[in-house]
mmCIF file with all atom_site columns, C-alpha atoms in Angstrom:
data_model
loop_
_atom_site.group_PDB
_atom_site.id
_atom_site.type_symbol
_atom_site.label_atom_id
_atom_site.label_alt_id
_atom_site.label_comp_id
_atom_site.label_asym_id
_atom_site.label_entity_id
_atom_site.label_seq_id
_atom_site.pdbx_PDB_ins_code
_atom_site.Cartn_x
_atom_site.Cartn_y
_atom_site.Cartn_z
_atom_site.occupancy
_atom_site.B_iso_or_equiv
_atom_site.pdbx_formal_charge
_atom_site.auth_seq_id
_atom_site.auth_comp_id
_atom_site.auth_asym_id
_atom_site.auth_atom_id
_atom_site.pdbx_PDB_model_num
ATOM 1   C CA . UNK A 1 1   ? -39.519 -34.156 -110.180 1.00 47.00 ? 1   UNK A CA 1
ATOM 2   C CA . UNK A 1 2   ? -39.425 -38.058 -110.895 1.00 51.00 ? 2   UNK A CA 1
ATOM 3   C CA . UNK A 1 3   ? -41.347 -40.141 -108.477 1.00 62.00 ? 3   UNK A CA 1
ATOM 4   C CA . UNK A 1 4   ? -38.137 -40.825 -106.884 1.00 79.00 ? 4   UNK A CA 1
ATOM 5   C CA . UNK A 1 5   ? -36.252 -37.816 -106.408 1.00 74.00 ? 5   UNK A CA 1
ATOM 6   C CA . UNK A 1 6   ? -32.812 -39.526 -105.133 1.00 88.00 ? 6   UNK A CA 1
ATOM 7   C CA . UNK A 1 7   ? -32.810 -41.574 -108.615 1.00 87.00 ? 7   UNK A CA 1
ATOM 8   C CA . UNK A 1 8   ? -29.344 -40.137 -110.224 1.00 89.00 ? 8   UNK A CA 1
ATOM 9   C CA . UNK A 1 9   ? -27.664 -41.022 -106.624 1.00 95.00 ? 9   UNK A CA 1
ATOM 10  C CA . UNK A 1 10  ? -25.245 -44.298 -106.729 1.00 95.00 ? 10  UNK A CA 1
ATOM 11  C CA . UNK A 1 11  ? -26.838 -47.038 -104.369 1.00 96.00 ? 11  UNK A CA 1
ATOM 12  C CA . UNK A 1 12  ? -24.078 -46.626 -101.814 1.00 98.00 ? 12  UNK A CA 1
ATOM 13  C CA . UNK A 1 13  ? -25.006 -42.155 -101.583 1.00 98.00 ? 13  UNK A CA 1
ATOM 14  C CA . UNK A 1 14  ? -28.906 -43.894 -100.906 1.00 96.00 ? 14  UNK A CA 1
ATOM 15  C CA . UNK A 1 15  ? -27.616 -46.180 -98.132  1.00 97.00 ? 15  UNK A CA 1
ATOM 16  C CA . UNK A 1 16  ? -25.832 -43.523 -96.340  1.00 98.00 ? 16  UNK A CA 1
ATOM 17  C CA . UNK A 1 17  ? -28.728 -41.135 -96.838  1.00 97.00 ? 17  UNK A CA 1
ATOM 18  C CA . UNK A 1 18  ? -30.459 -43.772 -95.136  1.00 96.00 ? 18  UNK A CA 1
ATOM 19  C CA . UNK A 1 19  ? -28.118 -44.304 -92.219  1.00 97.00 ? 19  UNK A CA 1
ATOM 20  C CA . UNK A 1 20  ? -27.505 -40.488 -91.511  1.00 98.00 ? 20  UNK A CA 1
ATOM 21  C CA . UNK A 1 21  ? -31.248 -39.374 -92.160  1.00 97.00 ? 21  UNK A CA 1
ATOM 22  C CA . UNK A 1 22  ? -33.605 -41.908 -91.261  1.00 95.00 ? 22  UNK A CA 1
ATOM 23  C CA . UNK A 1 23  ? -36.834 -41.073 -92.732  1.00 94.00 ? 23  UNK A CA 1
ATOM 24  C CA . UNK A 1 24  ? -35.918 -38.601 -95.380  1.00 94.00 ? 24  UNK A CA 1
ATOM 25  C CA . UNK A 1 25  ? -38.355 -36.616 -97.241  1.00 95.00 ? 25  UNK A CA 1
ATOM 26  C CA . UNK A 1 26  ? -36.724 -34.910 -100.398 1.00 96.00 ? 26  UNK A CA 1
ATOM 27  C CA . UNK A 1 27  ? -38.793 -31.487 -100.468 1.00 96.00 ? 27  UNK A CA 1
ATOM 28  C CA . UNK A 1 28  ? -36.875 -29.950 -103.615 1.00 94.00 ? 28  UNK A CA 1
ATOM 29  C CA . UNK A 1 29  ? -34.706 -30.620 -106.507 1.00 93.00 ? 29  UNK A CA 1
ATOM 30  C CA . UNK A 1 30  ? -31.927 -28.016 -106.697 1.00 92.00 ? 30  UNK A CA 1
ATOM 31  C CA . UNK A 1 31  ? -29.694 -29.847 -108.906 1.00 90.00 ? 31  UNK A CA 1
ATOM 32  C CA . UNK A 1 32  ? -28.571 -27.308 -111.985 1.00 84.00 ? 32  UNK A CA 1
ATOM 33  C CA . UNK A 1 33  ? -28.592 -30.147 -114.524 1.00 75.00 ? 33  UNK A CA 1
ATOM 34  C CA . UNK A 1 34  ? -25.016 -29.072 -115.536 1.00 74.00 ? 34  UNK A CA 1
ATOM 35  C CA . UNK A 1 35  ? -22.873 -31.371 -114.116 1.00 76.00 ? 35  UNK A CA 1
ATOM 36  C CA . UNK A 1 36  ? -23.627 -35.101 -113.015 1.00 81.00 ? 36  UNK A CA 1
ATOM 37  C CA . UNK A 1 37  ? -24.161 -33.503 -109.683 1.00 91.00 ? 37  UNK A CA 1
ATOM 38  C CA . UNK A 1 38  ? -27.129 -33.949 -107.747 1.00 94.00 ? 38  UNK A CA 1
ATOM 39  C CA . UNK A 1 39  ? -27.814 -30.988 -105.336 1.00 95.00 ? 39  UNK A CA 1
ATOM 40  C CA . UNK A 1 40  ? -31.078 -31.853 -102.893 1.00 96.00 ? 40  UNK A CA 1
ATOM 41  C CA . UNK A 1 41  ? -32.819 -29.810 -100.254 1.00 97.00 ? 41  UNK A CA 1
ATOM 42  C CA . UNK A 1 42  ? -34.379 -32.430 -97.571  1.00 97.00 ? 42  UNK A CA 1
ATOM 43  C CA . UNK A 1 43  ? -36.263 -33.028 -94.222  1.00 97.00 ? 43  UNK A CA 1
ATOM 44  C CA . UNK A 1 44  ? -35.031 -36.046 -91.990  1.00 96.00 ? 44  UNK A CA 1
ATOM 45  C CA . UNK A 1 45  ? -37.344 -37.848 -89.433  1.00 96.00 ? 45  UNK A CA 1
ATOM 46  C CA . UNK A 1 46  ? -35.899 -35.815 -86.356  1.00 96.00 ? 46  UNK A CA 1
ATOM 47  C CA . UNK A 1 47  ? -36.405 -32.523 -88.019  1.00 96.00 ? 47  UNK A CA 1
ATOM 48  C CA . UNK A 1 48  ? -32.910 -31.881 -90.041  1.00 96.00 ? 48  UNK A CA 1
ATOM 49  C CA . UNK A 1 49  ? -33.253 -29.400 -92.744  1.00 98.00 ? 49  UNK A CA 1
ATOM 50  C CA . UNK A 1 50  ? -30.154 -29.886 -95.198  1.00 98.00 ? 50  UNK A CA 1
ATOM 51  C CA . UNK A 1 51  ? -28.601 -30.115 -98.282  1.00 98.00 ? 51  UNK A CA 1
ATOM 52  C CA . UNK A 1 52  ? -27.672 -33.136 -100.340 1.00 98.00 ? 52  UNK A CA 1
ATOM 53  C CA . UNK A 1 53  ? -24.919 -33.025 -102.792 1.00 97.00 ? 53  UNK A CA 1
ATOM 54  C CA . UNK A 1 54  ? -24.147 -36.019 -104.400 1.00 97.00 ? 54  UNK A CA 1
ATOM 55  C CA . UNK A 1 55  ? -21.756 -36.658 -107.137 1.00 95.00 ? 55  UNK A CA 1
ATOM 56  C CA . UNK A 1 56  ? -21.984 -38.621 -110.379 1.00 92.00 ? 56  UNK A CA 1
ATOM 57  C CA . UNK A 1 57  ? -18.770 -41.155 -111.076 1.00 91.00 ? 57  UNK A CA 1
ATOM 58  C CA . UNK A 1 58  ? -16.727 -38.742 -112.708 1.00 90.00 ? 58  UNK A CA 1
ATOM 59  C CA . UNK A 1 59  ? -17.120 -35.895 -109.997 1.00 91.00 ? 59  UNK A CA 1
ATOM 60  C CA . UNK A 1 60  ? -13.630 -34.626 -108.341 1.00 90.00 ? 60  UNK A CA 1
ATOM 61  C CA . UNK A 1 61  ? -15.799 -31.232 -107.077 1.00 92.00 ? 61  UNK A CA 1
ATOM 62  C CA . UNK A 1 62  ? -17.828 -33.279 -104.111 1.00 95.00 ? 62  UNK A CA 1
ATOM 63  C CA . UNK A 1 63  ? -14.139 -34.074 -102.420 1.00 95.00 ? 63  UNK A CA 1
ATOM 64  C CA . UNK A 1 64  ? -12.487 -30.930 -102.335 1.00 94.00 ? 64  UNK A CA 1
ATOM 65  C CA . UNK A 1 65  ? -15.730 -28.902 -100.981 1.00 95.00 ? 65  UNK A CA 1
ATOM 66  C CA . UNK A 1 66  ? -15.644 -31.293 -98.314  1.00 96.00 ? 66  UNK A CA 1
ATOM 67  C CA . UNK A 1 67  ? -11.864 -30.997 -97.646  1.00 94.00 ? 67  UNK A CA 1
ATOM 68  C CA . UNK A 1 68  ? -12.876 -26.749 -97.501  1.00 93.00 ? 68  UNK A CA 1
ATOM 69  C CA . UNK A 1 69  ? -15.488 -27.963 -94.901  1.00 95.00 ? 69  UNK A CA 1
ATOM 70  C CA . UNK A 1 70  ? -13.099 -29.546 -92.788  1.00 95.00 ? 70  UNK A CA 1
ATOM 71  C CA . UNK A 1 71  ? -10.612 -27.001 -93.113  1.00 91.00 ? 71  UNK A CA 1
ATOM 72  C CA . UNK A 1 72  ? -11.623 -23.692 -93.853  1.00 91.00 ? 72  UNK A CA 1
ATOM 73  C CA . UNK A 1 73  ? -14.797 -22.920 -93.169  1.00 92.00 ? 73  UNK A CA 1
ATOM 74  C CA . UNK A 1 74  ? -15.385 -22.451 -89.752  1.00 90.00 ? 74  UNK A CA 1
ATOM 75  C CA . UNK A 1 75  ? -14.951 -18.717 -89.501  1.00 89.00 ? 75  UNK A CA 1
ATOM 76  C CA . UNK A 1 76  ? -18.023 -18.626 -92.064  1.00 91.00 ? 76  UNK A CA 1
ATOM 77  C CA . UNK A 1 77  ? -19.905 -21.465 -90.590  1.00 92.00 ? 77  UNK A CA 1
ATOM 78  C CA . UNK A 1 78  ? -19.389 -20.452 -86.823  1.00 90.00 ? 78  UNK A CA 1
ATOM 79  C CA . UNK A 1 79  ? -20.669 -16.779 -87.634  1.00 90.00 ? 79  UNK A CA 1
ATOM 80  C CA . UNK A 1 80  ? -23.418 -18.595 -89.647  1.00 90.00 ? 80  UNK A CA 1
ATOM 81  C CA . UNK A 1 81  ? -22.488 -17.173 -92.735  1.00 91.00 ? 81  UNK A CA 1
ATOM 82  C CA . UNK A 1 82  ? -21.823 -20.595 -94.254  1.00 92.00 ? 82  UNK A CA 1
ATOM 83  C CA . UNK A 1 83  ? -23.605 -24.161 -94.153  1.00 95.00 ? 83  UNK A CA 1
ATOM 84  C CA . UNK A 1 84  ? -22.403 -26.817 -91.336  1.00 96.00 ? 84  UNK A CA 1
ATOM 85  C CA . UNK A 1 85  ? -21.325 -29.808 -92.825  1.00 98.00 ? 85  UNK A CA 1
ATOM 86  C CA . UNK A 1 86  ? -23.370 -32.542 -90.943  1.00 98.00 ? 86  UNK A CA 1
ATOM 87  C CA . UNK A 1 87  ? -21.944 -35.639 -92.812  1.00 98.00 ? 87  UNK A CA 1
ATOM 88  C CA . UNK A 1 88  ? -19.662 -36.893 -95.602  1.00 98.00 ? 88  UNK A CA 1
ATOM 89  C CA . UNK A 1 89  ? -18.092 -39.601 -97.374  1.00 98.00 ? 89  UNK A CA 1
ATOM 90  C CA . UNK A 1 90  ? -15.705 -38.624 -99.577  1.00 97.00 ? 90  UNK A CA 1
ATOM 91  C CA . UNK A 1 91  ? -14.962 -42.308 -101.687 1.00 97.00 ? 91  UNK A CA 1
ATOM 92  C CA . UNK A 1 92  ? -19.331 -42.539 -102.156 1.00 98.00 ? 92  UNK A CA 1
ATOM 93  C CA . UNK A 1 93  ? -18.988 -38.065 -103.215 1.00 97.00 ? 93  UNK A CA 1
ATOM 94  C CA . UNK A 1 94  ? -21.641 -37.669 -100.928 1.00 98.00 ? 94  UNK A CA 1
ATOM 95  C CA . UNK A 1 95  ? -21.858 -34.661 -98.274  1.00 98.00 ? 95  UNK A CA 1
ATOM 96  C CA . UNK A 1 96  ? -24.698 -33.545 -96.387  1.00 98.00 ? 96  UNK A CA 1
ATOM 97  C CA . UNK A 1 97  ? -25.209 -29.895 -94.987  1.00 98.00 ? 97  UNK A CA 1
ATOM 98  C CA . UNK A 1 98  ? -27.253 -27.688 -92.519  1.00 97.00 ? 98  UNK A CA 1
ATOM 99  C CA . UNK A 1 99  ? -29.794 -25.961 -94.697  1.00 96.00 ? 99  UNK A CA 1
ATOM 100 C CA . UNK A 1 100 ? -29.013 -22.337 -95.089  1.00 92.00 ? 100 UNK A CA 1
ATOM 101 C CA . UNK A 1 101 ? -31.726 -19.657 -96.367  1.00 91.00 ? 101 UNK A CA 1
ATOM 102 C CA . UNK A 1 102 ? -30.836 -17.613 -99.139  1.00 87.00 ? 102 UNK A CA 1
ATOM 103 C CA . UNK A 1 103 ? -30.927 -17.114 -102.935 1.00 86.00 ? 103 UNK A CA 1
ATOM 104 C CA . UNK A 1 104 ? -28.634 -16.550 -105.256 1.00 86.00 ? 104 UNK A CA 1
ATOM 105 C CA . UNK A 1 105 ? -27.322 -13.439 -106.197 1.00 92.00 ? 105 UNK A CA 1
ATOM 106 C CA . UNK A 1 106 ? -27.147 -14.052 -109.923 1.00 92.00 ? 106 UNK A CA 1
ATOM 107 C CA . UNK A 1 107 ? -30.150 -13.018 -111.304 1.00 93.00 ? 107 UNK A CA 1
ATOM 108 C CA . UNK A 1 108 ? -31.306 -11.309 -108.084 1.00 95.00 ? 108 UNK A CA 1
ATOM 109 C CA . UNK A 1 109 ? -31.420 -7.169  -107.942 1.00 95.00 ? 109 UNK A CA 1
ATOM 110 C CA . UNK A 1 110 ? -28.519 -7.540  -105.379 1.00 94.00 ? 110 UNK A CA 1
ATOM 111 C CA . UNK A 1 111 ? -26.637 -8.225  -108.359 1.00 95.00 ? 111 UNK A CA 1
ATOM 112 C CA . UNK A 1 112 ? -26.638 -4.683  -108.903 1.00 96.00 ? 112 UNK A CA 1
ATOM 113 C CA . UNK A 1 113 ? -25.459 -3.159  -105.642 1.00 96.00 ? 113 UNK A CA 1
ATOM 114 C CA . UNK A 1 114 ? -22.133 -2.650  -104.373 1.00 96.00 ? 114 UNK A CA 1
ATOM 115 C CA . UNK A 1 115 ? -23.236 -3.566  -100.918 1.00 96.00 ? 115 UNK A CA 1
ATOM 116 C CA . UNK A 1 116 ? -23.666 -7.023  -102.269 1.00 94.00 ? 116 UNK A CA 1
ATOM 117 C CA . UNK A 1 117 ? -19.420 -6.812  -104.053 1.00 96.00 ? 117 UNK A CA 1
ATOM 118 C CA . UNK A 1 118 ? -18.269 -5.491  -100.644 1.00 96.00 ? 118 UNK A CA 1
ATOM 119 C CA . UNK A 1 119 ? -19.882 -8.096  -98.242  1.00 93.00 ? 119 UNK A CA 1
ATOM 120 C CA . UNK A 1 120 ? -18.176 -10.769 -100.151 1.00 93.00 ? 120 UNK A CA 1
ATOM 121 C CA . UNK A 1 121 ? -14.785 -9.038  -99.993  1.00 95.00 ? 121 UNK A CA 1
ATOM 122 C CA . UNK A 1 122 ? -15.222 -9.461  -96.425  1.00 93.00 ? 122 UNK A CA 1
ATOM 123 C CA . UNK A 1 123 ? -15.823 -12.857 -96.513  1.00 91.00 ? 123 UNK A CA 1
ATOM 124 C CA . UNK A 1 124 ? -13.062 -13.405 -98.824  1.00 91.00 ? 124 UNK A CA 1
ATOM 125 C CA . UNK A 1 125 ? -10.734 -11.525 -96.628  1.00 92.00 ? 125 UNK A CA 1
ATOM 126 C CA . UNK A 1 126 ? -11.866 -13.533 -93.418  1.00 89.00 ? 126 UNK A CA 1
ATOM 127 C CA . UNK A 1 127 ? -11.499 -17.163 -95.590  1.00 87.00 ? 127 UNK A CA 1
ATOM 128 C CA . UNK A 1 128 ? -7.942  -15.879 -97.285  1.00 87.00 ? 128 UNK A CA 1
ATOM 129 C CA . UNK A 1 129 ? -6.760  -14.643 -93.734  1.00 86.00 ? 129 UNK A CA 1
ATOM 130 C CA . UNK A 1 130 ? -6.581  -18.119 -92.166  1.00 83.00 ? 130 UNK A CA 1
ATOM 131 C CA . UNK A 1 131 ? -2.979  -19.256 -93.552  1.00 74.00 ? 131 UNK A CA 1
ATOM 132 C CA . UNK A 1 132 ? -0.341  -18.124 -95.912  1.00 68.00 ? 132 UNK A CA 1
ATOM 133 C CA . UNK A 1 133 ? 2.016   -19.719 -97.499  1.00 70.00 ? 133 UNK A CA 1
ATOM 134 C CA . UNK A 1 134 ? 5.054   -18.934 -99.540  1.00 73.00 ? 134 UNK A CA 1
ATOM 135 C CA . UNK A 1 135 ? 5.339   -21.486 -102.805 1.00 74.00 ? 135 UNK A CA 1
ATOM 136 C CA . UNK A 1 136 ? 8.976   -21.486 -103.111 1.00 80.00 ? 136 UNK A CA 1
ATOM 137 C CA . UNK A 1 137 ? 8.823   -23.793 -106.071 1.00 80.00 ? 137 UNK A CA 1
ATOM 138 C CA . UNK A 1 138 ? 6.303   -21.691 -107.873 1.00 73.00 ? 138 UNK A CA 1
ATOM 139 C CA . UNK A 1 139 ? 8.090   -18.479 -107.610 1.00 68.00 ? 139 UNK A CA 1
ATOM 140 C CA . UNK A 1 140 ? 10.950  -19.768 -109.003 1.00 77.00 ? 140 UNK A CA 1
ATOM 141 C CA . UNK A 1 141 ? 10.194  -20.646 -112.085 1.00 76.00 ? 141 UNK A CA 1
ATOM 142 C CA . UNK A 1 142 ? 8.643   -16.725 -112.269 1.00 70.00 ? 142 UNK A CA 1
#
């Protein structure tokens, strides 16, 4: 990791960092090196243990995973099944959530078990349950 591990974040994603996280220590670079996104687990001053994602100019992802924060995800993240979104800024495509333990699942030898397939039916059916809504327009043009 470069001696400054918040170097591919825009000046204004630093100054925020700053302002929500006094004292942050970076302790791992996450980022997949993919996308011009920058994906940071860290350790503020007071003891918060989150995630950084940051987003390079072009991004449009940062925006609508905070827009699924705001509205969606509360029956994951009040069971704890999903990261609290602690702060955001949607113009800078900078959000900042509660750290979560885990690892993925690609990769991992729960890839293999159907245990794995049908927990995350039930968290689709619990996210897909919230709100339905009929797309007049799009059905008729079927």
């Amino acid at each position: 990791m470069p001696s400054d591990p918040l170097h591919r974040l825009s000046s204004r994603q630093r100054d925020l960092l700053e302002a929500w996280l006094p004292g942050l220590d970076v302790r791992a670079d996450l980022s997949w090196g993919l996308v011009a996104t920058t994906v940071l687990e860290i350790r503020a001053a007071d003891g918060t243990h989150g995630i950084v994602k940051a987003g390079g100019p072009a991004d449009h992802h940062i925006a609508r995973e905070i827009r699924a924060h705001l509205n969606w995800l509360t029956p994951w993240t009040s069971a704890g099944l999903a990261p609290e979104l602690l702060h955001h800024d949607r113009e800078a495509k900078v959000l900042v959530t509660r750290y979560l333990p885990g690892e993925l699942v690609q990769g991992h030898p729960a890839e293999q078990e159907w245990e794995t397939y049908r927990q995350a039916g039930r968290l689709l059916a619990t996210l897909h349950g919230q709100l339905a809504v009929l797309d007049t327009e799009f059905h008729a043009q079927q």
